[in-house]
């Protein structure tokens, strides 16, 4: 019988983060502890975000979750790990005597609805935004405070980096229980206002091999991965942090490209080899190097996660010309008017000299569209009840 009380509902948004020093490989599969530290840039939620509503009620008979409008298996191990961890922290807080502000029973079931405004599982860090948003929403609904790195990390390792805005470091930690494997902000979102990020969407298809399986195989078979974690990443983390603090774009850009290349080299060093890049990805790499060579300095930088889509970093004054270079090399298909999304870009002409310097024949439709964005903040709570994805009955609004 229904209690008549409305559920307690919280809705949050969380950002995508793009690693410039990559995380690849775990030393503990269950706790999701990495073999190396990593560093990322949090992207603005105006263009890329996950929105999650969490609701708890005495009337709910089971935990349930909907992703992008479709009900999913709530028994999925990583999801269960997040739920267990947040409920453990809530019990701990109640046991510590802070329970007066927690009027709801921890036995109440939770309903969760989550939507991405970008392609899921296409190498656009959707799981990081998704689990960061889940951890943040669950923490609010269960009254948990403090660092949520461990909760988010149990869902997806890189999710802990999406708990903060700006420039974020995930410290690998050394303890076996993972208590020191946490994310921390290196610099806030306003630290480098001229920095821009272009997401070149090559394919919105699901990648052929997921990151979890790929990482596991690399850890088991790649000697290069072990060398990278022990001998390359520690110094690279320090150097990258310095470049960010000093607004040193040349240094930041070159390190970003080198680290992306090394990550994909470890994928090829894995046995059997893994290849996340496709021909268009490789053409984008070539385009970036041709553009930089033409100017005699590093004006743009690429990075690729476990998928073919490129993320390009540049400064505000270079965006228009580089977008024109992309359009020249990958003429838009039928969607010319929808090719550019996000921040507005003033059209810029390409000189004949630069056109000649951009090697290779144009590949029409190779890049489906570009999302123009910038550095942004961490998770946000949405106070407007109309933003809730779940109705008063605890079911998705469009399905209730």
mmCIF file of N, CA, C and O in Angstrom, residues 305-374:
data_model
loop_
_atom_site.group_PDB
_atom_site.id
_atom_site.type_symbol
_atom_site.label_atom_id
_atom_site.label_comp_id
_atom_site.label_asym_id
_atom_site.label_seq_id
_atom_site.Cartn_x
_atom_site.Cartn_y
_atom_site.Cartn_z
ATOM 1 N N UNK A 305 40.859 9.085 -27.150
ATOM 2 C CA UNK A 305 40.653 8.072 -26.117
ATOM 3 C C UNK A 305 40.422 6.729 -26.811
ATOM 4 O O UNK A 305 40.891 6.527 -27.922
ATOM 5 N N UNK A 306 39.701 5.823 -26.173
ATOM 6 C CA UNK A 306 39.491 4.496 -26.749
ATOM 7 C C UNK A 306 38.363 4.540 -27.779
ATOM 8 O O UNK A 306 37.290 3.972 -27.597
ATOM 9 N N UNK A 307 38.612 5.255 -28.870
ATOM 10 C CA UNK A 307 37.637 5.397 -29.942
ATOM 11 C C UNK A 307 38.217 6.284 -31.024
ATOM 12 O O UNK A 307 39.259 6.911 -30.826
ATOM 13 N N UNK A 308 37.551 6.381 -32.171
ATOM 14 C CA UNK A 308 38.119 7.105 -33.317
ATOM 15 C C UNK A 308 37.928 8.621 -33.282
ATOM 16 O O UNK A 308 38.506 9.338 -34.087
ATOM 17 N N UNK A 309 37.087 9.126 -32.374
ATOM 18 C CA UNK A 309 36.807 10.561 -32.350
ATOM 19 C C UNK A 309 37.989 11.343 -31.800
ATOM 20 O O UNK A 309 38.584 10.969 -30.790
ATOM 21 N N UNK A 310 38.296 12.455 -32.469
ATOM 22 C CA UNK A 310 39.428 13.283 -32.048
ATOM 23 C C UNK A 310 38.951 14.397 -31.135
ATOM 24 O O UNK A 310 37.875 14.965 -31.343
ATOM 25 N N UNK A 311 39.763 14.713 -30.134
ATOM 26 C CA UNK A 311 39.547 15.918 -29.340
ATOM 27 C C UNK A 311 40.748 16.817 -29.611
ATOM 28 O O UNK A 311 41.899 16.393 -29.457
ATOM 29 N N UNK A 312 40.471 18.024 -30.064
ATOM 30 C CA UNK A 312 41.531 18.951 -30.450
ATOM 31 C C UNK A 312 41.552 20.136 -29.495
ATOM 32 O O UNK A 312 40.511 20.756 -29.243
ATOM 33 N N UNK A 313 42.720 20.414 -28.933
ATOM 34 C CA UNK A 313 42.903 21.588 -28.068
ATOM 35 C C UNK A 313 43.566 22.688 -28.880
ATOM 36 O O UNK A 313 44.500 22.436 -29.655
ATOM 37 N N UNK A 314 43.094 23.915 -28.692
ATOM 38 C CA UNK A 314 43.719 25.070 -29.336
ATOM 39 C C UNK A 314 43.372 26.307 -28.523
ATOM 40 O O UNK A 314 42.654 26.210 -27.518
ATOM 41 N N UNK A 315 43.868 27.453 -28.944
ATOM 42 C CA UNK A 315 43.519 28.702 -28.274
ATOM 43 C C UNK A 315 42.446 29.423 -29.094
ATOM 44 O O UNK A 315 42.286 29.186 -30.299
ATOM 45 N N UNK A 316 41.729 30.291 -28.418
ATOM 46 C CA UNK A 316 40.557 30.946 -29.004
ATOM 47 C C UNK A 316 40.844 31.574 -30.368
ATOM 48 O O UNK A 316 40.039 31.471 -31.294
ATOM 49 N N UNK A 317 42.016 32.193 -30.528
ATOM 50 C CA UNK A 317 42.306 32.909 -31.779
ATOM 51 C C UNK A 317 42.628 31.990 -32.956
ATOM 52 O O UNK A 317 42.787 32.452 -34.088
ATOM 53 N N UNK A 318 42.722 30.674 -32.717
ATOM 54 C CA UNK A 318 43.053 29.727 -33.801
ATOM 55 C C UNK A 318 41.829 28.916 -34.234
ATOM 56 O O UNK A 318 41.851 28.254 -35.270
ATOM 57 N N UNK A 319 40.742 28.963 -33.439
ATOM 58 C CA UNK A 319 39.583 28.090 -33.680
ATOM 59 C C UNK A 319 39.033 28.240 -35.093
ATOM 60 O O UNK A 319 38.860 27.242 -35.818
ATOM 61 N N UNK A 320 38.757 29.469 -35.516
ATOM 62 C CA UNK A 320 38.072 29.681 -36.803
ATOM 63 C C UNK A 320 38.882 29.123 -37.968
ATOM 64 O O UNK A 320 38.342 28.444 -38.852
ATOM 65 N N UNK A 321 40.190 29.381 -37.958
ATOM 66 C CA UNK A 321 41.012 28.917 -39.074
ATOM 67 C C UNK A 321 41.154 27.398 -39.065
ATOM 68 O O UNK A 321 41.121 26.752 -40.123
ATOM 69 N N UNK A 322 41.271 26.796 -37.882
ATOM 70 C CA UNK A 322 41.400 25.332 -37.856
ATOM 71 C C UNK A 322 40.095 24.662 -38.270
ATOM 72 O O UNK A 322 40.108 23.642 -38.972
ATOM 73 N N UNK A 323 38.965 25.236 -37.865
ATOM 74 C CA UNK A 323 37.665 24.700 -38.312
ATOM 75 C C UNK A 323 37.585 24.759 -39.842
ATOM 76 O O UNK A 323 37.124 23.815 -40.495
ATOM 77 N N UNK A 324 38.060 25.857 -40.425
ATOM 78 C CA UNK A 324 38.075 25.974 -41.888
ATOM 79 C C UNK A 324 38.973 24.910 -42.515
ATOM 80 O O UNK A 324 38.651 24.343 -43.571
ATOM 81 N N UNK A 325 40.102 24.609 -41.845
ATOM 82 C CA UNK A 325 41.010 23.567 -42.342
ATOM 83 C C UNK A 325 40.345 22.191 -42.295
ATOM 84 O O UNK A 325 40.504 21.376 -43.212
ATOM 85 N N UNK A 326 39.572 21.934 -41.222
ATOM 86 C CA UNK A 326 38.843 20.660 -41.114
ATOM 87 C C UNK A 326 37.795 20.571 -42.222
ATOM 88 O O UNK A 326 37.660 19.536 -42.888
ATOM 89 N N UNK A 327 37.068 21.655 -42.430
ATOM 90 C CA UNK A 327 36.038 21.655 -43.486
ATOM 91 C C UNK A 327 36.663 21.445 -44.868
ATOM 92 O O UNK A 327 36.063 20.800 -45.735
ATOM 93 N N UNK A 328 37.859 21.998 -45.078
ATOM 94 C CA UNK A 328 38.558 21.819 -46.357
ATOM 95 C C UNK A 328 38.975 20.355 -46.550
ATOM 96 O O UNK A 328 38.811 19.794 -47.639
ATOM 97 N N UNK A 329 39.499 19.741 -45.478
ATOM 98 C CA UNK A 329 39.999 18.361 -45.581
ATOM 99 C C UNK A 329 38.881 17.321 -45.519
ATOM 100 O O UNK A 329 39.015 16.234 -46.066
ATOM 101 N N UNK A 330 37.795 17.678 -44.808
ATOM 102 C CA UNK A 330 36.653 16.750 -44.661
ATOM 103 C C UNK A 330 35.376 17.513 -45.006
ATOM 104 O O UNK A 330 34.601 17.871 -44.107
ATOM 105 N N UNK A 331 35.158 17.785 -46.289
ATOM 106 C CA UNK A 331 33.979 18.589 -46.664
ATOM 107 C C UNK A 331 32.705 17.973 -46.073
ATOM 108 O O UNK A 331 32.475 16.762 -46.214
ATOM 109 N N UNK A 332 31.880 18.803 -45.396
ATOM 110 C CA UNK A 332 30.664 18.268 -44.780
ATOM 111 C C UNK A 332 29.753 17.620 -45.815
ATOM 112 O O UNK A 332 29.670 18.092 -46.956
ATOM 113 N N UNK A 333 29.094 16.550 -45.397
ATOM 114 C CA UNK A 333 28.144 15.861 -46.284
ATOM 115 C C UNK A 333 26.878 16.721 -46.388
ATOM 116 O O UNK A 333 26.963 17.935 -46.472
ATOM 117 N N UNK A 334 25.726 16.112 -46.314
ATOM 118 C CA UNK A 334 24.471 16.843 -46.501
ATOM 119 C C UNK A 334 24.156 17.786 -45.334
ATOM 120 O O UNK A 334 23.300 18.649 -45.452
ATOM 121 N N UNK A 335 24.849 17.578 -44.188
ATOM 122 C CA UNK A 335 24.462 18.324 -42.974
ATOM 123 C C UNK A 335 25.287 19.595 -42.799
ATOM 124 O O UNK A 335 25.645 19.965 -41.688
ATOM 125 N N UNK A 336 25.606 20.286 -43.891
ATOM 126 C CA UNK A 336 26.473 21.463 -43.817
ATOM 127 C C UNK A 336 26.072 22.450 -42.745
ATOM 128 O O UNK A 336 26.921 23.002 -42.040
ATOM 129 N N UNK A 337 24.754 22.657 -42.568
ATOM 130 C CA UNK A 337 24.283 23.626 -41.579
ATOM 131 C C UNK A 337 24.378 23.094 -40.151
ATOM 132 O O UNK A 337 24.314 23.866 -39.196
ATOM 133 N N UNK A 338 24.508 21.779 -40.001
ATOM 134 C CA UNK A 338 24.578 21.187 -38.652
ATOM 135 C C UNK A 338 25.990 20.689 -38.336
ATOM 136 O O UNK A 338 26.197 19.982 -37.359
ATOM 137 N N UNK A 339 26.953 21.025 -39.180
ATOM 138 C CA UNK A 339 28.313 20.522 -39.025
ATOM 139 C C UNK A 339 28.984 21.081 -37.769
ATOM 140 O O UNK A 339 29.768 20.407 -37.129
ATOM 141 N N UNK A 340 28.653 22.329 -37.430
ATOM 142 C CA UNK A 340 29.238 22.975 -36.242
ATOM 143 C C UNK A 340 28.208 23.078 -35.144
ATOM 144 O O UNK A 340 27.124 23.625 -35.345
ATOM 145 N N UNK A 341 28.554 22.549 -33.961
ATOM 146 C CA UNK A 341 27.666 22.637 -32.797
ATOM 147 C C UNK A 341 28.433 23.304 -31.665
ATOM 148 O O UNK A 341 29.658 23.291 -31.649
ATOM 149 N N UNK A 342 27.723 23.845 -30.696
ATOM 150 C CA UNK A 342 28.382 24.422 -29.526
ATOM 151 C C UNK A 342 28.656 25.900 -29.674
ATOM 152 O O UNK A 342 27.847 26.649 -30.219
ATOM 153 N N UNK A 343 29.825 26.333 -29.212
ATOM 154 C CA UNK A 343 30.177 27.749 -29.223
ATOM 155 C C UNK A 343 30.199 28.284 -30.653
ATOM 156 O O UNK A 343 30.627 27.583 -31.572
ATOM 157 N N UNK A 344 29.738 29.526 -30.854
ATOM 158 C CA UNK A 344 29.726 30.071 -32.227
ATOM 159 C C UNK A 344 31.134 30.278 -32.774
ATOM 160 O O UNK A 344 32.061 30.615 -32.030
ATOM 161 N N UNK A 345 31.285 30.042 -34.070
ATOM 162 C CA UNK A 345 32.578 30.229 -34.745
ATOM 163 C C UNK A 345 32.351 31.134 -35.953
ATOM 164 O O UNK A 345 31.507 30.833 -36.807
ATOM 165 N N UNK A 346 33.089 32.226 -36.009
ATOM 166 C CA UNK A 346 33.000 33.126 -37.167
ATOM 167 C C UNK A 346 33.743 32.496 -38.341
ATOM 168 O O UNK A 346 34.909 32.113 -38.193
ATOM 169 N N UNK A 347 33.093 32.370 -39.497
ATOM 170 C CA UNK A 347 33.785 31.751 -40.650
ATOM 171 C C UNK A 347 35.075 32.489 -40.987
ATOM 172 O O UNK A 347 35.133 33.718 -40.935
ATOM 173 N N UNK A 348 36.118 31.726 -41.304
ATOM 174 C CA UNK A 348 37.417 32.321 -41.651
ATOM 175 C C UNK A 348 37.892 31.743 -42.973
ATOM 176 O O UNK A 348 37.708 30.557 -43.244
ATOM 177 N N UNK A 349 38.514 32.579 -43.824
ATOM 178 C CA UNK A 349 39.033 32.065 -45.099
ATOM 179 C C UNK A 349 40.336 31.290 -44.884
ATOM 180 O O UNK A 349 41.042 31.521 -43.907
ATOM 181 N N UNK A 350 40.606 30.361 -45.768
ATOM 182 C CA UNK A 350 41.886 29.633 -45.759
ATOM 183 C C UNK A 350 42.740 30.165 -46.901
ATOM 184 O O UNK A 350 42.274 30.230 -48.038
ATOM 185 N N UNK A 351 43.964 30.523 -46.622
ATOM 186 C CA UNK A 351 44.849 30.990 -47.682
ATOM 187 C C UNK A 351 45.186 29.829 -48.621
ATOM 188 O O UNK A 351 45.158 28.664 -48.222
ATOM 189 N N UNK A 352 45.501 30.163 -49.864
ATOM 190 C CA UNK A 352 45.873 29.131 -50.832
ATOM 191 C C UNK A 352 47.141 28.403 -50.387
ATOM 192 O O UNK A 352 47.291 27.196 -50.619
ATOM 193 N N UNK A 353 48.049 29.135 -49.720
ATOM 194 C CA UNK A 353 49.286 28.520 -49.222
ATOM 195 C C UNK A 353 48.984 27.457 -48.171
ATOM 196 O O UNK A 353 49.570 26.364 -48.191
ATOM 197 N N UNK A 354 48.054 27.782 -47.261
ATOM 198 C CA UNK A 354 47.706 26.800 -46.212
ATOM 199 C C UNK A 354 46.982 25.606 -46.823
ATOM 200 O O UNK A 354 47.253 24.457 -46.469
ATOM 201 N N UNK A 355 46.090 25.873 -47.770
ATOM 202 C CA UNK A 355 45.396 24.758 -48.453
ATOM 203 C C UNK A 355 46.410 23.805 -49.080
ATOM 204 O O UNK A 355 46.286 22.580 -48.980
ATOM 205 N N UNK A 356 47.424 24.379 -49.711
ATOM 206 C CA UNK A 356 48.454 23.557 -50.366
ATOM 207 C C UNK A 356 49.261 22.763 -49.348
ATOM 208 O O UNK A 356 49.737 21.658 -49.635
ATOM 209 N N UNK A 357 49.393 23.324 -48.125
ATOM 210 C CA UNK A 357 50.182 22.654 -47.082
ATOM 211 C C UNK A 357 49.419 21.503 -46.419
ATOM 212 O O UNK A 357 50.026 20.642 -45.768
ATOM 213 N N UNK A 358 48.097 21.496 -46.585
ATOM 214 C CA UNK A 358 47.287 20.434 -45.970
ATOM 215 C C UNK A 358 47.288 19.225 -46.904
ATOM 216 O O UNK A 358 46.555 19.177 -47.885
ATOM 217 N N UNK A 359 48.129 18.273 -46.593
ATOM 218 C CA UNK A 359 48.383 17.142 -47.494
ATOM 219 C C UNK A 359 47.141 16.285 -47.719
ATOM 220 O O UNK A 359 46.235 16.231 -46.885
ATOM 221 N N UNK A 360 47.133 15.623 -48.870
ATOM 222 C CA UNK A 360 46.109 14.612 -49.137
ATOM 223 C C UNK A 360 44.859 15.178 -49.788
ATOM 224 O O UNK A 360 44.570 16.370 -49.713
ATOM 225 N N UNK A 361 44.104 14.297 -50.445
ATOM 226 C CA UNK A 361 42.851 14.690 -51.078
ATOM 227 C C UNK A 361 41.760 14.806 -50.019
ATOM 228 O O UNK A 361 41.761 14.062 -49.026
ATOM 229 N N UNK A 362 40.803 15.706 -50.204
ATOM 230 C CA UNK A 362 39.691 15.835 -49.245
ATOM 231 C C UNK A 362 38.911 14.519 -49.115
ATOM 232 O O UNK A 362 38.797 13.750 -50.076
ATOM 233 N N UNK A 363 38.404 14.278 -47.921
ATOM 234 C CA UNK A 363 37.592 13.085 -47.637
ATOM 235 C C UNK A 363 36.192 13.545 -47.244
ATOM 236 O O UNK A 363 35.933 13.822 -46.071
ATOM 237 N N UNK A 364 35.270 13.684 -48.201
ATOM 238 C CA UNK A 364 33.928 14.183 -47.874
ATOM 239 C C UNK A 364 33.237 13.313 -46.831
ATOM 240 O O UNK A 364 33.262 12.081 -46.907
ATOM 241 N N UNK A 365 32.653 13.965 -45.829
ATOM 242 C CA UNK A 365 31.881 13.255 -44.802
ATOM 243 C C UNK A 365 32.702 12.487 -43.790
ATOM 244 O O UNK A 365 32.145 11.790 -42.938
ATOM 245 N N UNK A 366 34.038 12.582 -43.863
ATOM 246 C CA UNK A 366 34.884 11.825 -42.919
ATOM 247 C C UNK A 366 34.655 12.239 -41.478
ATOM 248 O O UNK A 366 34.629 11.408 -40.565
ATOM 249 N N UNK A 367 34.473 13.550 -41.267
ATOM 250 C CA UNK A 367 34.097 14.064 -39.940
ATOM 251 C C UNK A 367 32.613 14.396 -39.999
ATOM 252 O O UNK A 367 32.165 15.182 -40.834
ATOM 253 N N UNK A 368 31.818 13.767 -39.113
ATOM 254 C CA UNK A 368 30.364 13.953 -39.155
ATOM 255 C C UNK A 368 29.962 15.345 -38.678
ATOM 256 O O UNK A 368 29.127 16.000 -39.276
ATOM 257 N N UNK A 369 30.559 15.783 -37.567
ATOM 258 C CA UNK A 369 30.308 17.141 -37.065
ATOM 259 C C UNK A 369 31.359 17.498 -36.025
ATOM 260 O O UNK A 369 32.127 16.641 -35.582
ATOM 261 N N UNK A 370 31.415 18.796 -35.694
ATOM 262 C CA UNK A 370 32.370 19.297 -34.697
ATOM 263 C C UNK A 370 31.592 19.932 -33.550
ATOM 264 O O UNK A 370 30.669 20.727 -33.784
ATOM 265 N N UNK A 371 31.967 19.593 -32.322
ATOM 266 C CA UNK A 371 31.410 20.265 -31.137
ATOM 267 C C UNK A 371 32.485 21.213 -30.618
ATOM 268 O O UNK A 371 33.589 20.782 -30.283
ATOM 269 N N UNK A 372 32.177 22.500 -30.588
ATOM 270 C CA UNK A 372 33.129 23.508 -30.113
ATOM 271 C C UNK A 372 32.787 23.836 -28.661
ATOM 272 O O UNK A 372 31.667 24.261 -28.357
ATOM 273 N N UNK A 373 33.743 23.637 -27.761
ATOM 274 C CA UNK A 373 33.467 23.830 -26.337
ATOM 275 C C UNK A 373 34.702 24.389 -25.636
ATOM 276 O O UNK A 373 35.685 24.767 -26.276
ATOM 277 N N UNK A 374 34.620 24.455 -24.309
ATOM 278 C CA UNK A 374 35.717 25.021 -23.525
ATOM 279 C C UNK A 374 35.779 24.308 -22.180
ATOM 280 O O UNK A 374 35.014 23.386 -21.918
#
